[in-house]
PDB file of C-alpha atoms and ligand atoms in Angstrom:
ATOM      1  CA  MET Z   1     109.110 115.975  48.576  1.00 85.00           C
ATOM      2  CA  LYS Z   2     113.351 115.926  48.468  1.00 92.00           C
ATOM      3  CA  ARG Z   3     115.604 113.142  49.636  1.00 95.00           C
ATOM      4  CA  LEU Z   4     118.382 114.372  51.898  1.00 97.00           C
ATOM      5  CA  GLU Z   5     121.402 112.754  53.515  1.00 97.00           C
ATOM      6  CA  LYS Z   6     121.562 108.636  54.250  1.00 98.00           C
ATOM      7  CA  ILE Z   7     120.893 107.997  57.289  1.00 97.00           C
ATOM      8  CA  TYR Z   8     121.298 104.134  57.728  1.00 96.00           C
ATOM      9  CA  GLU Z   9     122.410 101.422  55.604  1.00 97.00           C
ATOM     10  CA  GLY Z  10     121.282  97.980  56.780  1.00 95.00           C
ATOM     11  CA  LYS Z  11     122.040  94.739  54.109  1.00 95.00           C
ATOM     12  CA  ALA Z  12     119.213  95.343  52.612  1.00 97.00           C
ATOM     13  CA  LYS Z  13     117.614  98.863  52.104  1.00 98.00           C
ATOM     14  CA  ILE Z  14     119.693 102.630  52.951  1.00 98.00           C
ATOM     15  CA  ILE Z  15     117.730 105.613  54.931  1.00 98.00           C
ATOM     16  CA  TYR Z  16     117.432 108.322  53.757  1.00 98.00           C
ATOM     17  CA  SER Z  17     116.139 111.758  56.030  1.00 98.00           C
ATOM     18  CA  THR Z  18     113.499 114.364  53.550  1.00 98.00           C
ATOM     19  CA  ASP Z  19     112.502 117.248  54.031  1.00 97.00           C
ATOM     20  CA  ASN Z  20     110.305 116.506  56.418  1.00 98.00           C
ATOM     21  CA  PRO Z  21     111.219 115.363  59.378  1.00 97.00           C
ATOM     22  CA  ASP Z  22     108.599 112.851  60.484  1.00 98.00           C
ATOM     23  CA  LEU Z  23     109.307 111.244  56.898  1.00 98.00           C
ATOM     24  CA  LEU Z  24     112.533 108.878  55.816  1.00 98.00           C
ATOM     25  CA  ILE Z  25     112.891 107.312  52.442  1.00 98.00           C
ATOM     26  CA  GLN Z  26     113.924 103.470  52.378  1.00 98.00           C
ATOM     27  CA  TYR Z  27     115.947 102.586  49.099  1.00 98.00           C
ATOM     28  CA  PHE Z  28     115.678  99.185  48.491  1.00 98.00           C
ATOM     29  CA  LYS Z  29     118.439  97.387  47.679  1.00 98.00           C
ATOM     30  CA  ASP Z  30     119.409  94.133  44.981  1.00 98.00           C
ATOM     31  CA  ASP Z  31     122.168  93.361  47.443  1.00 98.00           C
ATOM     32  CA  ALA Z  32     120.929  89.636  49.496  1.00 98.00           C
ATOM     33  CA  THR Z  33     122.143  88.529  52.762  1.00 97.00           C
ATOM     34  CA  ALA Z  34     121.616  85.428  54.475  1.00 97.00           C
ATOM     35  CA  PHE Z  35     122.431  83.284  58.531  1.00 95.00           C
ATOM     36  CA  ASN Z  36     122.690  86.500  60.145  1.00 92.00           C
ATOM     37  CA  GLY Z  37     125.137  88.237  57.172  1.00 92.00           C
ATOM     38  CA  VAL Z  38     127.425  85.087  56.551  1.00 95.00           C
ATOM     39  CA  LYS Z  39     125.789  84.223  53.219  1.00 97.00           C
ATOM     40  CA  LYS Z  40     126.198  87.011  50.613  1.00 97.00           C
ATOM     41  CA  GLY Z  41     124.924  87.835  46.704  1.00 98.00           C
ATOM     42  CA  THR Z  42     122.493  89.568  44.646  1.00 98.00           C
ATOM     43  CA  ILE Z  43     119.134  89.062  43.466  1.00 98.00           C
ATOM     44  CA  VAL Z  44     118.319  90.945  40.271  1.00 98.00           C
ATOM     45  CA  ASP Z  45     115.829  93.231  40.371  1.00 98.00           C
ATOM     46  CA  LYS Z  46     115.030  91.893  44.037  1.00 98.00           C
ATOM     47  CA  GLY Z  47     114.683  95.581  45.241  1.00 98.00           C
ATOM     48  CA  VAL Z  48     112.509  96.520  43.303  1.00 98.00           C
ATOM     49  CA  VAL Z  49     110.343  93.928  42.897  1.00 98.00           C
ATOM     50  CA  ASN Z  50     110.564  94.062  47.200  1.00 98.00           C
ATOM     51  CA  ASN Z  51     109.135  97.104  46.993  1.00 98.00           C
ATOM     52  CA  GLN Z  52     105.397  97.096  44.604  1.00 98.00           C
ATOM     53  CA  ILE Z  53     105.655  93.488  47.426  1.00 98.00           C
ATOM     54  CA  SER Z  54     105.502  95.257  50.129  1.00 98.00           C
ATOM     55  CA  SER Z  55     103.722  98.302  48.972  1.00 98.00           C
ATOM     56  CA  ARG Z  56     100.974  96.450  47.811  1.00 98.00           C
ATOM     57  CA  ILE Z  57     100.724  95.012  50.872  1.00 98.00           C
ATOM     58  CA  PHE Z  58     100.524  97.954  52.855  1.00 98.00           C
ATOM     59  CA  LYS Z  59      98.242  99.345  51.639  1.00 98.00           C
ATOM     60  CA  TYR Z  60      95.767  96.392  51.310  1.00 98.00           C
ATOM     61  CA  LEU Z  61      96.630  95.844  55.540  1.00 98.00           C
ATOM     62  CA  GLU Z  62      96.023  99.960  55.922  1.00 98.00           C
ATOM     63  CA  GLU Z  63      92.099  98.800  53.786  1.00 98.00           C
ATOM     64  CA  LYS Z  64      91.387  96.315  56.896  1.00 98.00           C
ATOM     65  CA  GLY Z  65      92.269  98.464  59.416  1.00 98.00           C
ATOM     66  CA  ILE Z  66      96.285  98.246  60.322  1.00 98.00           C
ATOM     67  CA  SER Z  67      98.168 100.973  60.547  1.00 98.00           C
ATOM     68  CA  THR Z  68     100.841 100.755  58.902  1.00 98.00           C
ATOM     69  CA  HIS Z  69     104.430 102.452  58.642  1.00 98.00           C
ATOM     70  CA  PHE Z  70     103.630 102.885  54.394  1.00 98.00           C
ATOM     71  CA  VAL Z  71     102.687 106.793  53.000  1.00 98.00           C
ATOM     72  CA  ASP Z  72     103.426 105.850  49.640  1.00 98.00           C
ATOM     73  CA  GLN Z  73     105.316 104.666  46.395  1.00 98.00           C
ATOM     74  CA  PRO Z  74     107.142 107.397  44.811  1.00 98.00           C
ATOM     75  CA  THR Z  75     109.605 105.216  42.754  1.00 98.00           C
ATOM     76  CA  ASP Z  76     110.221 101.837  41.709  1.00 98.00           C
ATOM     77  CA  ARG Z  77     113.077 101.739  44.638  1.00 98.00           C
ATOM     78  CA  GLU Z  78     111.988 103.907  46.242  1.00 98.00           C
ATOM     79  CA  MET Z  79     108.697 103.968  49.386  1.00 98.00           C
ATOM     80  CA  VAL Z  80     108.294 107.560  52.378  1.00 98.00           C
ATOM     81  CA  VAL Z  81     107.640 106.105  55.145  1.00 98.00           C
ATOM     82  CA  LYS Z  82     106.363 107.906  58.413  1.00 98.00           C
ATOM     83  CA  LYS Z  83     109.860 107.766  61.455  1.00 98.00           C
ATOM     84  CA  LEU Z  84     109.306 105.056  63.763  1.00 98.00           C
ATOM     85  CA  GLU Z  85     111.369 104.618  66.608  1.00 98.00           C
ATOM     86  CA  ILE Z  86     112.069 101.075  65.990  1.00 95.00           C
ATOM     87  CA  VAL Z  87     111.343  98.956  68.688  1.00 98.00           C
ATOM     88  CA  PRO Z  88     114.074  96.430  68.653  1.00 98.00           C
ATOM     89  CA  VAL Z  89     112.046  93.077  67.864  1.00 98.00           C
ATOM     90  CA  GLU Z  90     112.323  91.188  65.537  1.00 98.00           C
ATOM     91  CA  VAL Z  91     109.024  89.305  65.754  1.00 99.00           C
ATOM     92  CA  VAL Z  92     108.373  85.906  64.112  1.00 99.00           C
ATOM     93  CA  MET Z  93     104.543  84.561  62.837  1.00 99.00           C
ATOM     94  CA  ARG Z  94     104.501  81.014  62.294  1.00 99.00           C
ATOM     95  CA  ASN Z  95     101.672  78.948  60.545  1.00 99.00           C
ATOM     96  CA  VAL Z  96     103.578  76.101  59.845  1.00 99.00           C
ATOM     97  CA  VAL Z  97     106.990  74.005  60.379  1.00 99.00           C
ATOM     98  CA  ALA Z  98     110.163  75.425  59.308  1.00 98.00           C
ATOM     99  CA  GLY Z  99     113.284  77.494  58.990  1.00 98.00           C
ATOM    100  CA  SER Z 100     115.035  77.530  62.905  1.00 98.00           C
ATOM    101  CA  LEU Z 101     111.426  75.882  64.326  1.00 98.00           C
ATOM    102  CA  ALA Z 102     112.377  72.634  62.478  1.00 98.00           C
ATOM    103  CA  LYS Z 103     116.044  72.893  63.520  1.00 98.00           C
ATOM    104  CA  ARG Z 104     114.608  73.530  67.234  1.00 98.00           C
ATOM    105  CA  THR Z 105     111.962  70.901  68.104  1.00 98.00           C
ATOM    106  CA  GLY Z 106     113.399  67.705  65.114  1.00 98.00           C
ATOM    107  CA  ILE Z 107     109.566  68.463  64.159  1.00 98.00           C
ATOM    108  CA  ALA Z 108     109.229  68.429  60.069  1.00 98.00           C
ATOM    109  CA  GLU Z 109     109.151  70.829  58.239  1.00 98.00           C
ATOM    110  CA  GLY Z 110     105.793  71.699  56.368  1.00 98.00           C
ATOM    111  CA  THR Z 111     103.294  70.771  59.388  1.00 98.00           C
ATOM    112  CA  PRO Z 112     100.785  72.756  59.946  1.00 98.00           C
ATOM    113  CA  LEU Z 113     100.771  74.325  63.820  1.00 98.00           C
ATOM    114  CA  LYS Z 114      97.563  73.326  65.533  1.00 98.00           C
ATOM    115  CA  GLN Z 115      97.785  77.937  66.026  1.00 98.00           C
ATOM    116  CA  PRO Z 116      99.126  80.173  64.975  1.00 98.00           C
ATOM    117  CA  ILE Z 117     102.987  80.324  66.887  1.00 99.00           C
ATOM    118  CA  ILE Z 118     104.604  84.392  68.151  1.00 98.00           C
ATOM    119  CA  GLU Z 119     108.006  84.437  68.198  1.00 99.00           C
ATOM    120  CA  PHE Z 120     110.791  87.406  69.576  1.00 99.00           C
ATOM    121  CA  TYR Z 121     114.327  87.834  68.716  1.00 98.00           C
ATOM    122  CA  TYR Z 122     115.991  90.666  69.775  1.00 98.00           C
ATOM    123  CA  LYS Z 123     116.948  93.396  66.998  1.00 98.00           C
ATOM    124  CA  ASN Z 124     120.583  93.579  67.283  1.00 97.00           C
ATOM    125  CA  ASP Z 125     123.169  92.511  64.516  1.00 94.00           C
ATOM    126  CA  PRO Z 126     126.695  91.350  66.480  1.00 95.00           C
ATOM    127  CA  LEU Z 127     124.278  89.009  68.905  1.00 97.00           C
ATOM    128  CA  GLY Z 128     122.335  87.649  65.719  1.00 95.00           C
ATOM    129  CA  ASP Z 129     119.077  88.528  66.913  1.00 97.00           C
ATOM    130  CA  PRO Z 130     119.119  86.183  70.256  1.00 98.00           C
ATOM    131  CA  MET Z 131     114.953  83.948  70.449  1.00 98.00           C
ATOM    132  CA  ILE Z 132     113.906  86.221  73.359  1.00 98.00           C
ATOM    133  CA  ASN Z 133     111.063  86.027  75.227  1.00 98.00           C
ATOM    134  CA  GLU Z 134     107.938  89.256  76.929  1.00 98.00           C
ATOM    135  CA  TYR Z 135     110.209  89.256  80.057  1.00 98.00           C
ATOM    136  CA  HIS Z 136     113.033  90.241  78.763  1.00 98.00           C
ATOM    137  CA  ILE Z 137     111.636  92.863  76.581  1.00 98.00           C
ATOM    138  CA  ALA Z 138     110.235  94.287  79.867  1.00 98.00           C
ATOM    139  CA  ALA Z 139     112.903  94.090  82.081  1.00 98.00           C
ATOM    140  CA  PHE Z 140     115.230  95.445  79.161  1.00 98.00           C
ATOM    141  CA  GLY Z 141     112.169  98.021  78.532  1.00 98.00           C
ATOM    142  CA  TRP Z 142     112.361  97.338  74.657  1.00 98.00           C
ATOM    143  CA  ALA Z 143     108.407  98.127  74.563  1.00 98.00           C
ATOM    144  CA  ALA Z 144     105.992  98.606  77.366  1.00 98.00           C
ATOM    145  CA  PRO Z 145     103.806  95.593  78.523  1.00 97.00           C
ATOM    146  CA  ARG Z 146     100.690  97.628  76.667  1.00 97.00           C
ATOM    147  CA  GLU Z 147     102.547  97.949  73.692  1.00 98.00           C
ATOM    148  CA  MET Z 148     103.115  94.545  74.052  1.00 98.00           C
ATOM    149  CA  GLU Z 149      99.887  93.902  74.286  1.00 98.00           C
ATOM    150  CA  GLU Z 150      99.119  96.171  70.478  1.00 98.00           C
ATOM    151  CA  ILE Z 151     102.197  94.008  69.098  1.00 98.00           C
ATOM    152  CA  LYS Z 152     100.582  90.533  69.571  1.00 98.00           C
ATOM    153  CA  SER Z 153      97.416  92.207  68.501  1.00 98.00           C
ATOM    154  CA  LEU Z 154      98.373  93.754  65.658  1.00 98.00           C
ATOM    155  CA  GLY Z 155     100.620  90.459  64.569  1.00 98.00           C
ATOM    156  CA  SER Z 156      97.832  87.877  65.406  1.00 98.00           C
ATOM    157  CA  ARG Z 157      95.740  90.508  62.788  1.00 98.00           C
ATOM    158  CA  ILE Z 158      98.506  91.066  60.222  1.00 99.00           C
ATOM    159  CA  ASN Z 159      98.755  86.724  60.569  1.00 99.00           C
ATOM    160  CA  GLU Z 160      94.677  86.431  59.795  1.00 98.00           C
ATOM    161  CA  ALA Z 161      95.694  88.961  56.624  1.00 98.00           C
ATOM    162  CA  LEU Z 162      98.074  88.632  55.161  1.00 98.00           C
ATOM    163  CA  SER Z 163      97.428  84.250  55.230  1.00 98.00           C
ATOM    164  CA  GLU Z 164      94.111  84.671  53.140  1.00 98.00           C
ATOM    165  CA  PHE Z 165      95.798  87.469  51.155  1.00 98.00           C
ATOM    166  CA  PHE Z 166      98.603  85.356  49.250  1.00 98.00           C
ATOM    167  CA  ARG Z 167      95.153  82.150  50.227  1.00 98.00           C
ATOM    168  CA  GLU Z 168      93.801  83.972  47.726  1.00 98.00           C
ATOM    169  CA  ARG Z 169      96.398  83.681  45.658  1.00 98.00           C
ATOM    170  CA  LYS Z 170      97.228  80.342  45.381  1.00 98.00           C
ATOM    171  CA  ILE Z 171     100.367  81.040  48.137  1.00 98.00           C
ATOM    172  CA  ARG Z 172     100.345  79.057  52.190  1.00 98.00           C
ATOM    173  CA  LEU Z 173     101.772  81.888  53.863  1.00 99.00           C
ATOM    174  CA  VAL Z 174     104.419  79.715  56.042  1.00 99.00           C
ATOM    175  CA  ASP Z 175     105.444  82.701  57.950  1.00 99.00           C
ATOM    176  CA  PHE Z 176     107.113  85.781  58.533  1.00 99.00           C
ATOM    177  CA  LYS Z 177     108.416  88.712  60.565  1.00 98.00           C
ATOM    178  CA  LEU Z 178     107.084  91.521  61.550  1.00 98.00           C
ATOM    179  CA  GLU Z 179     108.954  95.270  62.785  1.00 98.00           C
ATOM    180  CA  PHE Z 180     107.148  97.845  64.710  1.00 98.00           C
ATOM    181  CA  GLY Z 181     108.398 101.407  66.178  1.00 98.00           C
ATOM    182  CA  ARG Z 182     106.261 104.182  67.701  1.00 98.00           C
ATOM    183  CA  HIS Z 183     105.385 107.444  65.148  1.00 98.00           C
ATOM    184  CA  LYS Z 184     103.363 109.962  68.012  1.00 97.00           C
ATOM    185  CA  GLY Z 185     102.976 107.712  70.568  1.00 95.00           C
ATOM    186  CA  LYS Z 186     101.370 105.118  68.395  1.00 98.00           C
ATOM    187  CA  ILE Z 187     102.826 101.725  67.154  1.00 98.00           C
ATOM    188  CA  LEU Z 188     103.206 101.024  63.451  1.00 98.00           C
ATOM    189  CA  LEU Z 189     104.252  98.230  61.647  1.00 98.00           C
ATOM    190  CA  GLY Z 190     107.157  99.398  59.764  1.00 98.00           C
ATOM    191  CA  ASP Z 191     109.881  97.656  57.364  1.00 98.00           C
ATOM    192  CA  GLU Z 192     108.954  95.902  54.720  1.00 98.00           C
ATOM    193  CA  ILE Z 193     106.974  92.780  54.085  1.00 98.00           C
ATOM    194  CA  SER Z 194     108.669  91.040  50.464  1.00 98.00           C
ATOM    195  CA  PRO Z 195     109.677  87.173  50.186  1.00 98.00           C
ATOM    196  CA  ASP Z 196     113.150  88.695  51.851  1.00 98.00           C
ATOM    197  CA  GLY Z 197     110.726  88.373  55.271  1.00 98.00           C
ATOM    198  CA  CYS Z 198     108.474  85.702  54.124  1.00 98.00           C
ATOM    199  CA  ARG Z 199     108.140  81.985  54.088  1.00 99.00           C
ATOM    200  CA  LEU Z 200     106.477  81.277  50.872  1.00 99.00           C
ATOM    201  CA  TRP Z 201     105.237  77.923  49.336  1.00 98.00           C
ATOM    202  CA  ASP Z 202     102.935  77.668  46.708  1.00 98.00           C
ATOM    203  CA  TRP Z 203      99.773  76.010  46.915  1.00 98.00           C
ATOM    204  CA  GLU Z 204      99.835  72.843  45.210  1.00 98.00           C
ATOM    205  CA  THR Z 205     103.355  71.982  44.863  1.00 98.00           C
ATOM    206  CA  GLY Z 206     104.702  73.513  47.861  1.00 98.00           C
ATOM    207  CA  GLU Z 207     107.243  75.315  46.167  1.00 98.00           C
ATOM    208  CA  LYS Z 208     108.908  77.617  47.977  1.00 98.00           C
ATOM    209  CA  MET Z 209     108.672  81.288  46.272  1.00 98.00           C
ATOM    210  CA  ASP Z 210     110.764  83.090  48.736  1.00 98.00           C
ATOM    211  CA  LYS Z 211     114.718  83.645  50.075  1.00 98.00           C
ATOM    212  CA  ASP Z 212     115.323  79.677  50.972  1.00 98.00           C
ATOM    213  CA  ARG Z 213     115.615  79.726  47.419  1.00 98.00           C
ATOM    214  CA  PHE Z 214     118.314  81.671  47.955  1.00 98.00           C
ATOM    215  CA  ARG Z 215     119.717  80.499  51.888  1.00 98.00           C
ATOM    216  CA  PHE Z 216     120.013  76.904  50.044  1.00 98.00           C
ATOM    217  CA  ASP Z 217     121.003  77.169  46.935  1.00 98.00           C
ATOM    218  CA  LEU Z 218     118.001  76.467  44.798  1.00 98.00           C
ATOM    219  CA  GLY Z 219     117.839  78.380  41.923  1.00 98.00           C
ATOM    220  CA  SER Z 220     115.088  80.453  40.014  1.00 98.00           C
ATOM    221  CA  VAL Z 221     115.955  83.348  42.933  1.00 98.00           C
ATOM    222  CA  GLU Z 222     114.514  86.254  40.551  1.00 98.00           C
ATOM    223  CA  GLU Z 223     111.725  84.459  38.707  1.00 98.00           C
ATOM    224  CA  LYS Z 224     110.347  82.840  41.607  1.00 98.00           C
ATOM    225  CA  TYR Z 225     109.836  85.940  43.508  1.00 98.00           C
ATOM    226  CA  ARG Z 226     109.290  87.757  39.873  1.00 98.00           C
ATOM    227  CA  GLN Z 227     106.310  85.437  40.186  1.00 98.00           C
ATOM    228  CA  VAL Z 228     105.233  86.496  43.255  1.00 98.00           C
ATOM    229  CA  TYR Z 229     105.888  89.817  42.200  1.00 98.00           C
ATOM    230  CA  ARG Z 230     103.075  89.370  39.496  1.00 98.00           C
ATOM    231  CA  LEU Z 231     100.220  87.214  42.193  1.00 98.00           C
ATOM    232  CA  VAL Z 232     100.424  90.130  44.817  1.00 98.00           C
ATOM    233  CA  CYS Z 233     100.708  92.905  42.252  1.00 97.00           C
ATOM    234  CA  GLN Z 234      98.738  91.997  39.133  1.00 90.00           C
ATOM    235  CA  ASP Z 235      95.758  91.574  40.489  1.00 71.00           C
TER     236      ASP Z 235
HETATM  237  P1  TMP R   1     112.712  81.474  61.041  1.00 73.97           P
HETATM  238  O1  TMP R   1     112.675  79.885  60.428  1.00 73.97           O
HETATM  239  O2  TMP R   1     114.873  81.041  59.743  1.00 73.97           O
HETATM  240  O3  TMP R   1     113.386  81.777  62.663  1.00 73.97           O
HETATM  241  O4  TMP R   1     112.994  82.529  59.905  1.00 73.97           O
HETATM  242  C1  TMP R   1     111.251  82.757  60.236  1.00 73.97           C
HETATM  243  C2  TMP R   1     110.564  84.234  59.630  1.00 73.97           C
HETATM  244  O5  TMP R   1     111.803  85.160  59.715  1.00 73.97           O
HETATM  245  C3  TMP R   1     111.306  83.753  58.151  1.00 73.97           C
HETATM  246  O6  TMP R   1     109.784  84.420  57.332  1.00 73.97           O
HETATM  247  C4  TMP R   1     112.218  84.567  57.347  1.00 73.97           C
HETATM  248  C5  TMP R   1     111.876  85.154  58.564  1.00 73.97           C
HETATM  249  N1  TMP R   1     113.338  86.079  58.659  1.00 73.97           N
HETATM  250  C6  TMP R   1     113.585  87.443  58.525  1.00 73.97           C
HETATM  251  O7  TMP R   1     113.276  87.981  58.026  1.00 73.97           O
HETATM  252  N2  TMP R   1     114.499  88.100  59.580  1.00 73.97           N
HETATM  253  C7  TMP R   1     116.034  86.866  59.671  1.00 73.97           C
HETATM  254  O8  TMP R   1     116.876  87.053  60.399  1.00 73.97           O
HETATM  255  C8  TMP R   1     115.860  85.423  59.983  1.00 73.97           C
HETATM  256  C9  TMP R   1     116.419  84.896  60.960  1.00 73.97           C
HETATM  257  C10 TMP R   1     113.841  85.693  59.212  1.00 73.97           C
HETATM  258  N1  LIG R   2     118.149  88.747  57.229  1.00 73.97           N
HETATM  259  C1  LIG R   2     119.526  87.710  57.702  1.00 73.97           C
HETATM  260  C2  LIG R   2     120.784  88.106  57.416  1.00 73.97           C
HETATM  261  O1  LIG R   2     121.151  89.086  56.030  1.00 73.97           O
HETATM  262  C3  LIG R   2     118.834  86.038  58.089  1.00 73.97           C
HETATM  263  C4  LIG R   2     118.158  85.829  56.752  1.00 73.97           C
HETATM  264  O2  LIG R   2     117.233  86.354  56.225  1.00 73.97           O
HETATM  265  O3  LIG R   2     118.515  84.213  57.263  1.00 73.97           O
HETATM  266  O4  LIG R   2     121.783  87.251  57.377  1.00 73.97           O
END
């Protein structure tokens, strides 16, 4: 597989075309941003750690019968993925109140939810990814209603599988963000699943082990990412 030209550079990853028109390479950078790019920095070796964590999780989800874009992890920072036509919707799954949900409702961070919440955000950086609902998605044609049924069902199944996966590693999966896309007519899970897009709390102490450490200058960012890496990848 040959890496050809850069086709897109995002905040945390670069996407390259390959000599196979159905496949792309995601290159994981150490760059970190928060609050829609307002805060910028570097988390040393984040690209390596997030690539290993994401690859491990995608393989686990495939074993559970959930189709993802993952194909191979040829190097530390590269992941070969199926080319997707991205659905421009960020899907957030929540199990515990935190982040923007705590802010929006005034309900204390750490409050467990009686059932998981699914939220949708329009994937648009200049607009700061505003929250939307299924009516917006249908009215603007971002995804067909039957695709949204599939996305919601996959979101719930992924949440159940990953909550168990992290619980076995003494980590509470508080919330996380997913992206989906179409490949040969099928909806696949895309992007990455790493401490950048998840809230992960130590099961015993409640200590944050995710990008909130960078967002809010809590310190030990690299150490906590590496701890998640060890718990996820070295079992
Ligand atoms: P929020 O509480 O800030 O809305 O975030 C919910 C989850 O989504 C959290 O695990 C972090 C993740 N997330 C992203 O991956 N990208 C984003 O741009 C935002 C705002 C959140
Ligand atoms: N990913 C977004 C950013 O880069 C927001 C965040 O993760 O806080 O700014």
